Amino acid sequence: MLLDATPRGQAPGTLYVIEPEPDGAEAGPDAHAMDPVKVLALTRALGRTPPRTLVVGCEPQTRMSADDEEIVAVLSEPVRAALDEGERLVASLLEELATQQEGLES
């Protein structure tokens, strides 16, 4: 499971659960442009099957561009307000994934 800021056009603090599909994504190893889909595609390109991967994302208030020289490392109020719900969401997803894994091992 990955946690990330995921700008998708909704209100700041909106939480998302994304299951990246690596098929068809470019698998070039550019360390400055690696997102979850590219990492999973690279895994497939190297002949491996990646595990089921979920991204829990939060809509940021501040969006950075490739031209920004400084990284903004301060949480905005909407993102800070989403942290408790985000923690519950991650715990719920981890429990669900563990239950699925137990079912596969039985």
XYZ file of C-alpha atoms in Angstrom, residues 4-18 55-61 63 76-83 85-86 89:
34
model
C 0.481 9.889 -1.530
C -0.832 13.326 -2.360
C -3.054 12.731 -5.369
C -4.312 15.806 -7.195
C -7.428 14.645 -9.041
C -9.510 17.825 -9.146
C -11.679 17.426 -6.042
C -11.827 19.508 -2.864
C -8.613 19.576 -0.787
C -8.698 16.790 1.812
C -10.720 14.387 -0.378
C -9.473 10.814 0.115
C -9.089 8.312 -2.714
C -8.364 4.596 -2.978
C -6.713 3.872 -6.304
C -2.720 3.877 -3.305
C -4.473 5.845 -0.587
C -4.325 9.419 -1.730
C -5.416 12.756 -0.395
C -6.273 15.750 -2.565
C -3.710 18.440 -1.739
C -4.550 22.109 -1.398
C -0.112 21.632 -5.986
C -2.878 22.515 4.710
C -5.883 22.617 7.050
C -8.119 20.516 4.723
C -5.436 17.823 4.468
C -4.754 17.922 8.215
C -8.515 17.529 8.833
C -8.554 14.404 6.619
C -5.775 12.611 8.538
C -10.318 9.510 8.343
C -7.288 8.587 6.250
C -9.301 4.073 5.784
